[in-house]
Tab-separated table of N, CA and C in Angstrom:
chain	number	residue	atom	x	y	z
J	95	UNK	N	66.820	37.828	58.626
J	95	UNK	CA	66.428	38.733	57.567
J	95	UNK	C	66.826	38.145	56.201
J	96	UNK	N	67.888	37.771	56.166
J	96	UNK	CA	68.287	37.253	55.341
J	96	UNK	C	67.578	36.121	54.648
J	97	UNK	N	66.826	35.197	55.720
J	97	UNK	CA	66.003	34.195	55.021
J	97	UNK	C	64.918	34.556	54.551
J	98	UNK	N	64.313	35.983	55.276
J	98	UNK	CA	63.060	36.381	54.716
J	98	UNK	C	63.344	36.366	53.681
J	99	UNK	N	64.761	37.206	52.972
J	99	UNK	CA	64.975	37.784	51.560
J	99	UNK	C	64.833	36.554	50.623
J	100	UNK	N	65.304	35.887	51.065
J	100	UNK	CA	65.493	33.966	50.203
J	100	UNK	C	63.854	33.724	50.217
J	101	UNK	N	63.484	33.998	50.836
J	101	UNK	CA	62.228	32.805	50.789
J	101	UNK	C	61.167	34.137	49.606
J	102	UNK	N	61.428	35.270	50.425
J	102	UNK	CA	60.611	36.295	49.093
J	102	UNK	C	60.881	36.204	47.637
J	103	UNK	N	62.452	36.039	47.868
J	103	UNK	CA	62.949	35.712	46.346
J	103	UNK	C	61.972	34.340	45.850
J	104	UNK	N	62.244	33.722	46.344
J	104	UNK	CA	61.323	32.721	46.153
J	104	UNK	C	59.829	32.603	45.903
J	105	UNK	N	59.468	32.934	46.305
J	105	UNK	CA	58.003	33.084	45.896
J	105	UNK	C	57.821	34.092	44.995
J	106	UNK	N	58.713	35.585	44.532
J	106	UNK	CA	58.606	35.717	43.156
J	106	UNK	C	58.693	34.836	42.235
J	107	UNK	N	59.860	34.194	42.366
J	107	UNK	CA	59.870	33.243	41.173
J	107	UNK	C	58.817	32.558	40.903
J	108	UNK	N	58.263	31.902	42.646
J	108	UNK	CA	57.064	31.490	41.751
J	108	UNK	C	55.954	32.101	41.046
J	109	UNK	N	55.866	33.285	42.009
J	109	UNK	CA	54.671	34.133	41.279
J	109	UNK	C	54.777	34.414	40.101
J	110	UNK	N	56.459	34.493	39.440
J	110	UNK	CA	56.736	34.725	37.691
J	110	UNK	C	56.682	33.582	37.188
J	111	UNK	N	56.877	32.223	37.301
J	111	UNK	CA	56.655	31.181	36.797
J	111	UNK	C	55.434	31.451	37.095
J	112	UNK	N	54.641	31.209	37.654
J	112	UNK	CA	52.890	30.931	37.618
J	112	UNK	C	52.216	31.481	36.448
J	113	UNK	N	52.811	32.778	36.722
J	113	UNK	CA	51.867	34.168	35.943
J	113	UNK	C	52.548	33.677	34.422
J	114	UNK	N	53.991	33.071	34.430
J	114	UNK	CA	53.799	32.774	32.806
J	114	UNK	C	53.317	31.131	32.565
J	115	UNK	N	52.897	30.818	33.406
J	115	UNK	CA	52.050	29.441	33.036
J	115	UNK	C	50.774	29.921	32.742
J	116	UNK	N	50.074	31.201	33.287
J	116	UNK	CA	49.195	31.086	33.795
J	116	UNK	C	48.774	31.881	32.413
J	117	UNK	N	49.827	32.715	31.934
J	117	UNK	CA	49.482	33.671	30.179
J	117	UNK	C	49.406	32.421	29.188
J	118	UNK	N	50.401	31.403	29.702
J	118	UNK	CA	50.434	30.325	28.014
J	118	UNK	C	48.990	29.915	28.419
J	119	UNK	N	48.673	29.120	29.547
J	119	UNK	CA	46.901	28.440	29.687
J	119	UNK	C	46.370	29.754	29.166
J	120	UNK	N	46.323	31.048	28.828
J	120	UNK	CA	45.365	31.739	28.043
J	120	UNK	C	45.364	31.529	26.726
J	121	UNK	N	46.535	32.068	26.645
J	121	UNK	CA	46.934	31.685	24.989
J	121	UNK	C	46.121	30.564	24.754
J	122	UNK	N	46.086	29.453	25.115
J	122	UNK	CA	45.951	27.992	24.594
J	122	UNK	C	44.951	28.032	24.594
J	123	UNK	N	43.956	28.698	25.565
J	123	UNK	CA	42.351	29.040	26.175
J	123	UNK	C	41.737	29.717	24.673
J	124	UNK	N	42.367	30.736	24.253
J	124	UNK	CA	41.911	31.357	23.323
J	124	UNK	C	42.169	31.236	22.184
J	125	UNK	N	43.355	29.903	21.894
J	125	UNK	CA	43.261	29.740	19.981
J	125	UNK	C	42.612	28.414	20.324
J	126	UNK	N	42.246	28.028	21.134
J	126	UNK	CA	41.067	26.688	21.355
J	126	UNK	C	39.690	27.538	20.935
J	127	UNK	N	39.609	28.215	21.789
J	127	UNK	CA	37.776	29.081	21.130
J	127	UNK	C	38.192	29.401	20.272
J	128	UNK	N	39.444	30.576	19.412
J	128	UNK	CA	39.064	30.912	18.297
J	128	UNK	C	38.877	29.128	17.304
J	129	UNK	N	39.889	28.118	17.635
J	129	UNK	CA	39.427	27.309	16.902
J	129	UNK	C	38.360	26.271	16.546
J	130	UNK	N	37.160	26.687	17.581
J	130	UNK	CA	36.053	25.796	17.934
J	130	UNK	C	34.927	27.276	17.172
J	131	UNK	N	35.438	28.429	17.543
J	131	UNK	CA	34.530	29.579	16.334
J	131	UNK	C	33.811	28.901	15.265
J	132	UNK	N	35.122	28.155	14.466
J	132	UNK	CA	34.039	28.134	13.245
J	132	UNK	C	33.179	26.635	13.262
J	133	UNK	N	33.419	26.424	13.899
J	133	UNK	CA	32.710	24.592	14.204
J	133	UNK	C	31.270	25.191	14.999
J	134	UNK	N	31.263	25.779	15.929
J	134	UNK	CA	30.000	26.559	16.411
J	134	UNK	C	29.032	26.904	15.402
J	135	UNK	N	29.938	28.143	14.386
J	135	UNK	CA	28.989	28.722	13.779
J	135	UNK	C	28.325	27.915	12.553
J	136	UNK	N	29.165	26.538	12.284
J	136	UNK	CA	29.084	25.362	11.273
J	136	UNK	C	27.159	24.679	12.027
J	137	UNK	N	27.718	24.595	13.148
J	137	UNK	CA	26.759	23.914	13.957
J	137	UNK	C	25.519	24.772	13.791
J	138	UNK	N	25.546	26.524	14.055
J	138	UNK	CA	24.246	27.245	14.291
J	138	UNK	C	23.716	26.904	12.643
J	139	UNK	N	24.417	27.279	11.609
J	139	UNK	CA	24.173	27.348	9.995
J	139	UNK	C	23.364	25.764	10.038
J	140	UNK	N	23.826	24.754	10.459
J	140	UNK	CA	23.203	23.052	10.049
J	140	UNK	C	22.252	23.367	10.643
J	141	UNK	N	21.752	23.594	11.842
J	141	UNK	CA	20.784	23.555	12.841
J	141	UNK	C	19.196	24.143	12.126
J	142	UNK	N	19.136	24.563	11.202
J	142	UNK	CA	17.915	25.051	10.669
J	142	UNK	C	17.951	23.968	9.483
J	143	UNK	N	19.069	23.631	9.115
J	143	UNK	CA	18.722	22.607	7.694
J	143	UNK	C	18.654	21.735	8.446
J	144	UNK	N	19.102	21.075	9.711
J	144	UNK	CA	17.849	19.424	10.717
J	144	UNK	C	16.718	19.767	11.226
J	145	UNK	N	16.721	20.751	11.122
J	145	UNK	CA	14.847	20.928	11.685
J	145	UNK	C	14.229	20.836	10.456
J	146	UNK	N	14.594	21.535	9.102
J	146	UNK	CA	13.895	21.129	7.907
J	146	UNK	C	13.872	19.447	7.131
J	147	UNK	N	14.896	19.106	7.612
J	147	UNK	CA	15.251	17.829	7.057
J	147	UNK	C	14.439	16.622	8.565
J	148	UNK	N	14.651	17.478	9.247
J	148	UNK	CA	13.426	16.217	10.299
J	148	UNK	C	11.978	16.566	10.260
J	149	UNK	N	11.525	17.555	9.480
J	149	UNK	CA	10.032	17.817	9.445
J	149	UNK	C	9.655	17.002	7.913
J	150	UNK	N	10.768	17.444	7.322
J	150	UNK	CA	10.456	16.559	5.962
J	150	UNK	C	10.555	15.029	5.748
J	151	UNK	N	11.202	14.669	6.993
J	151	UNK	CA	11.360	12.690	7.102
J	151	UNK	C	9.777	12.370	7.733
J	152	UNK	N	9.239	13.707	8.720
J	152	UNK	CA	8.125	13.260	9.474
J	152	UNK	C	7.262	13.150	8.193
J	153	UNK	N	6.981	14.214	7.456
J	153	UNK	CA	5.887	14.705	6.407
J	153	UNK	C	6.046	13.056	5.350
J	154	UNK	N	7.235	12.509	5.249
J	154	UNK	CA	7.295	11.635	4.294
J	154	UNK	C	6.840	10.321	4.975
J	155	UNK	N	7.070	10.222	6.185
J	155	UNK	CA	6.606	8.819	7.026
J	155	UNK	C	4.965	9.043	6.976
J	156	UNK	N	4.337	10.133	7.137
J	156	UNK	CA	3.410	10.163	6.981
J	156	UNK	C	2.383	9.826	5.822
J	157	UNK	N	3.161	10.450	4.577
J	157	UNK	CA	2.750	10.148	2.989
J	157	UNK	C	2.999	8.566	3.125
J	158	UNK	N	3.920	7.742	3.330
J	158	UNK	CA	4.128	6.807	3.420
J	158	UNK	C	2.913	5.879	3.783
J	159	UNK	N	2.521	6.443	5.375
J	159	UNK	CA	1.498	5.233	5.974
J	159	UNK	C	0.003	5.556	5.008
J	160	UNK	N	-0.112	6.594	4.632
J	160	UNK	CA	-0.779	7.020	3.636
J	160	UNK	C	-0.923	6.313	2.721
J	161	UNK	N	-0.130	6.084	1.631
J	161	UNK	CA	0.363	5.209	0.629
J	161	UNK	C	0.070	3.544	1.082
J	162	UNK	N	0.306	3.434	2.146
J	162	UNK	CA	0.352	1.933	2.395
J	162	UNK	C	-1.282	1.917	2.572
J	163	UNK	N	-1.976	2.241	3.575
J	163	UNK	CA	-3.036	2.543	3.493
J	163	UNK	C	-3.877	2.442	2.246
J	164	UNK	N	-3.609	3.152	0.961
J	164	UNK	CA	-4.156	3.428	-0.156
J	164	UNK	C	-4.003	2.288	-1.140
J	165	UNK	N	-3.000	1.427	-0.658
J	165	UNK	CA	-2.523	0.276	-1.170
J	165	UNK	C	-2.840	-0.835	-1.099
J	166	UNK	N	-2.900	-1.112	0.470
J	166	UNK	CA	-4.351	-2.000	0.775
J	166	UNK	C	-5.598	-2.093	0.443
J	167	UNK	N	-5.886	-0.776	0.281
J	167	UNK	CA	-7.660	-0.329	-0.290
J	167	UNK	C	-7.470	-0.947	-1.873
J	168	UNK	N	-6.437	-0.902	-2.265
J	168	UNK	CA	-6.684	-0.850	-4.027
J	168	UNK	C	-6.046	-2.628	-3.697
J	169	UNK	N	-5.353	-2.883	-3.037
J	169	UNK	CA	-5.151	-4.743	-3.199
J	169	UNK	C	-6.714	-5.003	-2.670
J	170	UNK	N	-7.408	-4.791	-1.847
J	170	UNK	CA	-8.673	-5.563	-1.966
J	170	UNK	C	-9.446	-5.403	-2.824
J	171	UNK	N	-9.427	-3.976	-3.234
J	171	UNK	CA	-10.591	-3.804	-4.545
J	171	UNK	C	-9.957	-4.669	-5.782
J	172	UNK	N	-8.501	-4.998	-5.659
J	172	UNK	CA	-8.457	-5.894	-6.852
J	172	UNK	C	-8.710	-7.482	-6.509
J	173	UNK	N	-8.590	-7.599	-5.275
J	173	UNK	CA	-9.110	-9.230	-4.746
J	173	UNK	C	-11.047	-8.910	-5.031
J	174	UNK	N	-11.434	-7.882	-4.641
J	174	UNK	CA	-12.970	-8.319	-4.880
J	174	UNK	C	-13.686	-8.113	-6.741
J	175	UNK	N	-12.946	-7.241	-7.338
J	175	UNK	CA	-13.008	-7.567	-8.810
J	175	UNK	C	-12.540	-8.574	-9.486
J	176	UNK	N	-11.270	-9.028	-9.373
J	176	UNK	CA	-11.242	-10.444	-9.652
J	176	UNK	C	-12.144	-11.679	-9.234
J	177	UNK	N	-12.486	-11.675	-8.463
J	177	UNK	CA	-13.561	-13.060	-7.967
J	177	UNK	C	-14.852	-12.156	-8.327
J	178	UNK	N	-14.955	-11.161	-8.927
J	178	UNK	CA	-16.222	-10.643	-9.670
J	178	UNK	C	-16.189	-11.001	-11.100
J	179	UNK	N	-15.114	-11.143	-11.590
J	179	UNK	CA	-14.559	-11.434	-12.689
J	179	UNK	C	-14.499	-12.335	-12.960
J	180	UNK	N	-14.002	-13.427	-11.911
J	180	UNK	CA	-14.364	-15.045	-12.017
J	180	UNK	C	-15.726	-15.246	-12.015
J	181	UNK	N	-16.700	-14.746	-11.441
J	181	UNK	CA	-18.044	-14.828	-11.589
J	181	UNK	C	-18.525	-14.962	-12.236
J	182	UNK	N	-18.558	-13.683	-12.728
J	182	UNK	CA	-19.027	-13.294	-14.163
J	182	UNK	C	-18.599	-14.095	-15.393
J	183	UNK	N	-17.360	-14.641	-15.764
J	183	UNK	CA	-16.757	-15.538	-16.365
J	183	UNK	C	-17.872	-16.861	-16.505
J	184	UNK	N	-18.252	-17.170	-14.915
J	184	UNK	CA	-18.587	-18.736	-15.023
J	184	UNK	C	-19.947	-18.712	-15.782
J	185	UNK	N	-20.541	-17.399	-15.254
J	185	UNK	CA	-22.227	-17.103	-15.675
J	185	UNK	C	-22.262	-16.751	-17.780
J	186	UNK	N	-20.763	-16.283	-17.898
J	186	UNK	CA	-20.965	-16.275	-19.287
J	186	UNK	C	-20.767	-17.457	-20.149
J	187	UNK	N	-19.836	-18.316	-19.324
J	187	UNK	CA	-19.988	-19.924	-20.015
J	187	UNK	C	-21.251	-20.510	-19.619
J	188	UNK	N	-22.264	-20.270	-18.131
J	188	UNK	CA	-22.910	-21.398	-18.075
J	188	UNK	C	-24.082	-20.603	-19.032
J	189	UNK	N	-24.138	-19.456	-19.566
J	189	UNK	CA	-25.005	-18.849	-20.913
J	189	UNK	C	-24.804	-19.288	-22.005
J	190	UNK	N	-23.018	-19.423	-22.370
J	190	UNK	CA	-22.934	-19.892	-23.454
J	190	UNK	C	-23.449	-21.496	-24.314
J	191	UNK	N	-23.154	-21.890	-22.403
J	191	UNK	CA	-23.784	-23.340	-22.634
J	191	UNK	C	-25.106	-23.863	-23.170
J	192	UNK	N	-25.793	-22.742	-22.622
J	192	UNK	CA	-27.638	-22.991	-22.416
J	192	UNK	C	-28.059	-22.413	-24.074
J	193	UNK	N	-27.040	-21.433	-24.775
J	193	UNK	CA	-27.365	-21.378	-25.873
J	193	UNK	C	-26.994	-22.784	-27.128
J	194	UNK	N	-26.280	-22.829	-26.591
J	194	UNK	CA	-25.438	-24.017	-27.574
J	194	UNK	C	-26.360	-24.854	-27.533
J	195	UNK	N	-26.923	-25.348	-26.362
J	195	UNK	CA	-27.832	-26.708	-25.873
J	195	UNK	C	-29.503	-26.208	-26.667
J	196	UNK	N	-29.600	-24.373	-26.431
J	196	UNK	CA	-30.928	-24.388	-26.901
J	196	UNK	C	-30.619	-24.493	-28.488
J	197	UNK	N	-29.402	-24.079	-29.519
J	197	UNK	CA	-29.386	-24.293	-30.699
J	197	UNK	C	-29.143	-25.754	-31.255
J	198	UNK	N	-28.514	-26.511	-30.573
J	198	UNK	CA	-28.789	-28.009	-30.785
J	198	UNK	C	-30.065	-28.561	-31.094
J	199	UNK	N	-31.098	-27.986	-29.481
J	199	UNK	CA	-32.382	-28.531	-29.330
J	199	UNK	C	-33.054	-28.197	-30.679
J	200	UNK	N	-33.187	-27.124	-31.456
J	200	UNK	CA	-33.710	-26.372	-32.406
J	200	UNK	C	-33.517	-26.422	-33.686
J	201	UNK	N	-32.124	-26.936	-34.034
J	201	UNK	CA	-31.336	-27.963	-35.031
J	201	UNK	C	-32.275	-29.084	-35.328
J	202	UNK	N	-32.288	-29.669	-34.045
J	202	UNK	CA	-32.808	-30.804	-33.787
J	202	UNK	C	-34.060	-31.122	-34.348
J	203	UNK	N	-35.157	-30.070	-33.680
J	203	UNK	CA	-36.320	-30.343	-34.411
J	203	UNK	C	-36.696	-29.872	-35.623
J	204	UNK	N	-35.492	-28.976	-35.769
J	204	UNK	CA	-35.904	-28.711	-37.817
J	204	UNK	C	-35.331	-29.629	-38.498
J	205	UNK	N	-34.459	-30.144	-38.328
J	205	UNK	CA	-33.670	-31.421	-39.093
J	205	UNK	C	-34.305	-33.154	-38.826
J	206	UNK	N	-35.195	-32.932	-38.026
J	206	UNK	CA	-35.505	-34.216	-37.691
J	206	UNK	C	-36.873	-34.961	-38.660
J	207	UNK	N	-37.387	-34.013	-39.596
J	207	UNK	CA	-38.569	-33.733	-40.946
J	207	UNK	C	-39.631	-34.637	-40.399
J	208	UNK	N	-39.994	-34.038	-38.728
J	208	UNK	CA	-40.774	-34.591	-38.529
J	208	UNK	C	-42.051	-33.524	-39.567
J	209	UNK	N	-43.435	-33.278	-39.160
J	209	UNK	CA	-44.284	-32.899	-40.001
J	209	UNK	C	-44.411	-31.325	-39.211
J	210	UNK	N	-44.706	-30.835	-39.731
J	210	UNK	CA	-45.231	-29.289	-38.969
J	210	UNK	C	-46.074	-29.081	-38.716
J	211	UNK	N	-47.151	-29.755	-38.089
J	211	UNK	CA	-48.335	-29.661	-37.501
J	211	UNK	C	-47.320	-30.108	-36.286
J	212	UNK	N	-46.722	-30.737	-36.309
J	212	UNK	CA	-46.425	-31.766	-34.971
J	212	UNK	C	-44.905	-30.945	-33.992
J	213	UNK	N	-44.720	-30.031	-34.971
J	213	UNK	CA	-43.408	-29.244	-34.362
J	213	UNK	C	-44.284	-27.969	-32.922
J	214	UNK	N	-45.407	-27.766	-32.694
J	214	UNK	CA	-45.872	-26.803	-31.891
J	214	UNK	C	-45.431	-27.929	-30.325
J	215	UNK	N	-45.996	-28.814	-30.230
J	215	UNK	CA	-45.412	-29.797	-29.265
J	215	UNK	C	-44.065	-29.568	-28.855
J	216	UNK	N	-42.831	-29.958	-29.800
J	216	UNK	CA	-41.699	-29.741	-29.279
J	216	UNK	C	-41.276	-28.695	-28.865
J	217	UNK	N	-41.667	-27.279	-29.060
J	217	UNK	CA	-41.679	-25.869	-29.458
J	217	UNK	C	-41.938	-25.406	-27.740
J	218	UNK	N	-43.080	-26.308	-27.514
J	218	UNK	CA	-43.499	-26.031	-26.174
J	218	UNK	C	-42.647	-26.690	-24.992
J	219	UNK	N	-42.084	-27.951	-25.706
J	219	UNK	CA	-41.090	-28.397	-24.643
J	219	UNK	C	-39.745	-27.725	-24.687
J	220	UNK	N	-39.071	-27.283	-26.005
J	220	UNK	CA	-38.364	-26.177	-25.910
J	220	UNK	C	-38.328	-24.964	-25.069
J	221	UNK	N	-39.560	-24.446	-25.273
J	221	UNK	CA	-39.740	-23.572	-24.090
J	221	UNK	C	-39.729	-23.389	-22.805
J	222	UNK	N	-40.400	-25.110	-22.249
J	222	UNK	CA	-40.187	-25.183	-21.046
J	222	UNK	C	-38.961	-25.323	-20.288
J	223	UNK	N	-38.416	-26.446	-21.434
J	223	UNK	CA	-36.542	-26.668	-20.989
J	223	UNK	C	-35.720	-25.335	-20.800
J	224	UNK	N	-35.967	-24.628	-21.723
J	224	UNK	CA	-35.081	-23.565	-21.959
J	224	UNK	C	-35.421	-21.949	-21.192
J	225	UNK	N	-36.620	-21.995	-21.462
J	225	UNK	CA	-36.802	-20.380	-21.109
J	225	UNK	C	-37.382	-20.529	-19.593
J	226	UNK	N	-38.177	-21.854	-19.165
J	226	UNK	CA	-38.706	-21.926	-17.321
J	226	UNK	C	-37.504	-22.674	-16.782
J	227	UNK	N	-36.984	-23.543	-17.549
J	227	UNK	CA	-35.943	-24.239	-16.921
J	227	UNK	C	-36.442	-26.106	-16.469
J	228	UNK	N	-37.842	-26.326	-16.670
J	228	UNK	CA	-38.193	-27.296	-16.486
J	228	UNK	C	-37.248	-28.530	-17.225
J	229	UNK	N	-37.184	-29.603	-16.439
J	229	UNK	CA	-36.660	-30.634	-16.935
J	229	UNK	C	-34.929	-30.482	-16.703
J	230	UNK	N	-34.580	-29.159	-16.633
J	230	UNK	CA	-32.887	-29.086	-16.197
J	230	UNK	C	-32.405	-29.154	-15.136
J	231	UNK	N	-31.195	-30.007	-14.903
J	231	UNK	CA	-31.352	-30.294	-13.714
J	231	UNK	C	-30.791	-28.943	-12.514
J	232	UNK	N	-31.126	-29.382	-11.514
J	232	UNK	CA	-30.801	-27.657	-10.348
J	232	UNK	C	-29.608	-26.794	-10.583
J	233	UNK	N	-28.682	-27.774	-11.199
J	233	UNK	CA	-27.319	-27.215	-11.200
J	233	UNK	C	-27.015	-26.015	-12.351
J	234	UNK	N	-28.266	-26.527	-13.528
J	234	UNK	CA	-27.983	-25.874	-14.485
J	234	UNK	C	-29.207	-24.711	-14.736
J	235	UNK	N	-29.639	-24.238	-13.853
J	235	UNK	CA	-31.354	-23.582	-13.770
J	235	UNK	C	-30.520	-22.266	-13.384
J	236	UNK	N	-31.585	-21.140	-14.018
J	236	UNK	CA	-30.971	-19.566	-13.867
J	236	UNK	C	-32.000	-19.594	-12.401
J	237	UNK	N	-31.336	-18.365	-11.650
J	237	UNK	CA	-31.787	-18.346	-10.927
J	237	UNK	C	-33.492	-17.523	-11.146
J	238	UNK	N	-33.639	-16.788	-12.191
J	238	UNK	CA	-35.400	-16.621	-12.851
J	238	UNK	C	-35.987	-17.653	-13.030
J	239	UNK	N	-35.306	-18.640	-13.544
J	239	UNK	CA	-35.736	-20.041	-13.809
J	239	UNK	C	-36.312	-20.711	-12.331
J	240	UNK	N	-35.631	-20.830	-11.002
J	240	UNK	CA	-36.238	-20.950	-9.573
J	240	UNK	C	-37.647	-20.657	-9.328
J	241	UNK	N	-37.546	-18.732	-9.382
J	241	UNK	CA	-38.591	-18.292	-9.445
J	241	UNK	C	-39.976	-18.382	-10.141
J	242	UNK	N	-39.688	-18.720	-10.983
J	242	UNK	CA	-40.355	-19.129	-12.641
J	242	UNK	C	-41.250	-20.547	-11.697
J	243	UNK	N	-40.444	-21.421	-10.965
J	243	UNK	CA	-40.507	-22.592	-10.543
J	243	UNK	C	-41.588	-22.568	-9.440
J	244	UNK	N	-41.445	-21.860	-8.748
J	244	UNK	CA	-41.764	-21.781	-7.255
J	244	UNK	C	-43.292	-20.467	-7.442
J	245	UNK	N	-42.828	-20.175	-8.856
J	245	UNK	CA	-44.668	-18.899	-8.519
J	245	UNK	C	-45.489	-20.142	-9.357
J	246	UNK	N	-45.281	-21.029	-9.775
J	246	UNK	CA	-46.064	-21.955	-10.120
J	246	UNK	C	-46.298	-23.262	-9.133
C-alpha cells in the first residue's frame, strides 16, 4: 500500500509538473500569435497594394512593347525618308547641273557674235541637247528625256 501511495505521489508530481509545462507552452503559444497579429494584418493591408503594383508592372511591360514597336515603325520611316532625301538631293544637283550646262550653252551662243539669222540653228540644237536630251550621254538624260527618245 504503501508503494501504491509513493508511486501516486508520484505521478501527481508529474501531472503538476506537466500541467505547469503544459500552461508556460500556452503562454508562449499565445504572446507568439499575439506577436505574429500584427505582421498578419501588415501582410492582409500589403496584399491589395501587390496586386495593384503587379497589374501596374503588367500594364507598363505592355506600354513598353508598345513603345518599342512604335519605335521601330518611326526608325524605318526615318531610314526610308532619308534615302528619299538622298534622292531627291542627287536629282536636285543633277537639275542644277543641266541648268548651269543649259546657261553656259546660251551664254555661249549670244556671246559668240555669230550673225542672227544663223542663231535659229543653234537654238534648235539647244533644244535638242537640253529639253529631248539628244546628244547627252545616258547617264545624264531625265528619265522624259528616254521617253522623248523611244516615241521617236
Amino acid at each position: 500500500l504503501s508503494d501504491r501511495d509513493a508511486k501516486l505521489e508520484s505521478y501527481k508530481r508529474n501531472v503538476n509538473s506537466l500541467t505547469k509545462f503544459k500552461e508556460r507552452l500556452d503562454q508562449q503559444l499565445e504572446e507568439v500569435t499575439k506577436s505574429l497579429e500584427p505582421r498578419e494584418q501588415l501582410i492582409s493591408e500589403l496584399q491589395p497594394i501587390l496586386v495593384k503594383l503587379e497589374t501596374e508592372a503588367a500594364e507598363n511591360q505592355q506600354q513598353l512593347r508598345t513603345m518599342e514597336g512604335k519605335i521601330e515603325v518611326k526608325r524605318q520611316q526615318i531610314e526610308f525618308l532619308t534615302a528619299e532625301g538622298t534622292k531627291l538631293r542627287e536629282q536636285l544637283l543633277q537639275r542644277d547641273r543641266t541648268i548651269c550646262k543649259y546657261s553656259n550653252d546660251l551664254h555661249n551662243l549670244v556671246s559668240q557674235k555669230k550673225s542672227e539669222h544663223l542663231w535659229a540653228q543653234d537654238i534648235r540644237r539647244l533644244f535638242h541637247t537640253h529639253s529631248c536630251g539628244i546628244g547627252r550621254p545616258p547617264e545624264e538624260r531625265l528619265p522624259l528625256d528616254e521617253l522623248q527618245l523611244q516615241a521617236r
